């Protein structure tokens, strides 16, 4: 995806969250059972503000853990979220994509955060809409890139290899509505993946939208066409700690 495509997706998904009715703020969020909608918005807004803070730091300065901000709570989260989203987008637009900044995986170009925060917002937008029974899908390019991003960044960072019982098991994901195949190998202490068609211990076939939600543990494996050891998919979700 291009820089403009990420920014467009972030505006759209963030805008959808900011447009939430105040009457829905107390609704519980199934995908994040400890939160209601207001708390989900507050969490996402806090992440936005922390990334904004990191992007604006002088080059080479390490961020403080308390450099972000805490949501005010309740109905106040909506206006606060919108203000933070607007500031974040401004920071992303005005920061050189090549500026070295602190990230979850060490110092990376600022473009790393544009990708990460776009997917963070997209998934939580879906969480919010799912709670309200209005869940919309994702563009094919966003979903495809989101699977790559999770396998690149989020899953390896959090994966519990012991819980999975990792010993070289293989997972094949196959999109049925566009280009997209992933072959994942879970070793005893590492996760490797590549694009391409190979026979795995388990294969999951379905729309890109559903494969994206699957790797993010938002839907159960039985929502897809599964061949082989289906338990590996659930174990992958449980071990990913997403």
Coordinates of C-alpha atoms in Angstrom, one line a residue, residues 16-144:
X16 CA -16.1 6.0 11.7
X17 CA -15.0 5.5 15.3
X18 CA -15.4 9.2 16.0
X19 CA -18.9 9.2 14.6
X20 CA -20.1 6.8 17.2
X21 CA -23.4 7.8 18.8
X22 CA -23.2 8.6 22.5
X23 CA -26.0 6.2 23.1
X24 CA -23.7 3.3 22.1
X25 CA -20.8 4.1 24.4
X26 CA -21.9 1.7 27.2
X27 CA -22.2 -1.3 24.8
X28 CA -19.9 -4.2 25.6
X29 CA -17.3 -5.1 23.0
X30 CA -17.2 -8.9 22.3
X31 CA -13.8 -8.8 20.7
X32 CA -12.4 -6.9 23.8
X33 CA -14.6 -8.2 26.6
X34 CA -13.0 -6.1 29.3
X35 CA -14.1 -2.9 27.5
X36 CA -17.3 -1.1 26.5
X37 CA -17.4 1.1 23.4
X38 CA -16.3 4.2 25.2
X39 CA -13.2 2.3 26.7
X40 CA -12.4 0.9 23.2
X41 CA -12.4 4.4 21.8
X42 CA -10.4 5.7 24.7
X43 CA -7.8 2.9 24.2
X44 CA -7.4 3.6 20.5
X45 CA -7.2 7.3 21.1
X46 CA -4.5 6.8 23.7
X47 CA -2.5 4.8 21.2
X48 CA -3.0 7.5 18.6
X49 CA -1.7 10.2 21.0
X50 CA 1.4 8.1 21.9
X51 CA 2.3 7.6 18.3
X52 CA 1.8 11.3 17.6
X53 CA 4.1 12.1 20.5
X54 CA 6.8 9.7 19.2
X55 CA 6.7 11.1 15.7
X56 CA 7.2 14.7 17.0
X57 CA 10.2 13.9 19.1
X58 CA 13.6 15.2 18.0
X59 CA 15.5 12.6 16.0
X60 CA 17.3 10.2 18.4
X61 CA 15.3 11.1 21.5
X62 CA 13.9 8.1 23.2
X63 CA 10.2 8.4 24.2
X64 CA 9.0 8.3 27.8
X65 CA 6.5 5.7 28.8
X66 CA 4.1 8.4 30.0
X67 CA 4.5 10.5 26.9
X68 CA 1.0 9.8 25.7
X69 CA -2.3 10.8 27.3
X70 CA -5.1 9.2 29.2
X71 CA -8.7 9.3 27.9
X72 CA -11.1 11.5 29.9
X73 CA -13.7 8.7 30.0
X74 CA -17.4 8.5 29.2
X75 CA -18.8 10.8 26.5
X76 CA -15.7 12.9 26.7
X77 CA -13.8 10.2 24.8
X78 CA -15.5 11.0 21.5
X79 CA -14.3 14.6 21.1
X80 CA -10.9 13.7 22.7
X81 CA -10.5 10.9 20.2
X82 CA -11.3 13.2 17.2
X83 CA -8.8 15.8 18.4
X84 CA -6.1 13.1 18.8
X85 CA -6.9 11.6 15.4
X86 CA -6.6 14.9 13.6
X87 CA -3.3 15.6 15.4
X88 CA -1.9 12.2 14.6
X89 CA -2.8 12.5 10.9
X90 CA -1.1 15.9 10.8
X91 CA 2.0 14.4 12.4
X92 CA 2.0 11.6 9.9
X93 CA 1.6 14.0 7.0
X94 CA 4.4 16.4 8.1
X95 CA 6.9 13.9 9.3
X96 CA 9.4 12.5 6.7
X97 CA 8.6 8.8 6.1
X98 CA 12.3 8.2 6.4
X99 CA 12.8 9.9 9.8
X100 CA 14.3 7.3 12.3
X101 CA 11.9 6.9 15.2
X102 CA 11.4 4.6 18.1
X103 CA 9.0 1.6 17.4
X104 CA 8.0 -1.7 18.9
X105 CA 10.8 -3.3 17.0
X106 CA 13.6 -0.8 17.7
X107 CA 14.4 2.3 15.6
X108 CA 12.6 2.3 12.2
X109 CA 11.6 4.8 9.6
X110 CA 8.5 6.8 10.6
X111 CA 6.6 5.0 7.8
X112 CA 6.6 1.9 10.1
X113 CA 4.1 3.7 12.4
X114 CA 1.8 4.7 9.6
X115 CA 1.4 1.1 8.7
X116 CA 1.1 -0.1 12.3
X117 CA -1.4 2.6 13.4
X118 CA -3.6 2.1 10.2
X119 CA -4.1 -1.6 11.1
X120 CA -4.6 -0.9 14.8
X121 CA -7.4 1.5 13.9
X122 CA -8.9 -0.7 11.3
X123 CA -9.2 -3.7 13.6
X124 CA -10.6 -1.6 16.5
X125 CA -13.1 0.1 14.1
X126 CA -14.3 -3.4 13.2
X127 CA -14.5 -4.3 16.9
X128 CA -16.6 -1.3 17.6
X129 CA -19.0 -1.9 14.7
X130 CA -19.2 -5.6 15.5
X131 CA -20.3 -4.7 19.0
X132 CA -23.1 -2.6 17.5
X133 CA -24.1 -5.2 14.8
X134 CA -22.9 -2.9 11.9
X135 CA -19.5 -4.4 11.1
X136 CA -18.3 -3.5 7.7
X137 CA -15.4 -5.2 5.8
X138 CA -12.0 -4.1 4.7
X139 CA -10.6 -3.2 1.3
X140 CA -8.7 -6.1 -0.3
X141 CA -5.4 -4.3 -0.2
X142 CA -5.7 -3.3 3.4
X143 CA -6.7 -6.9 4.4
X144 CA -3.8 -8.4 2.4

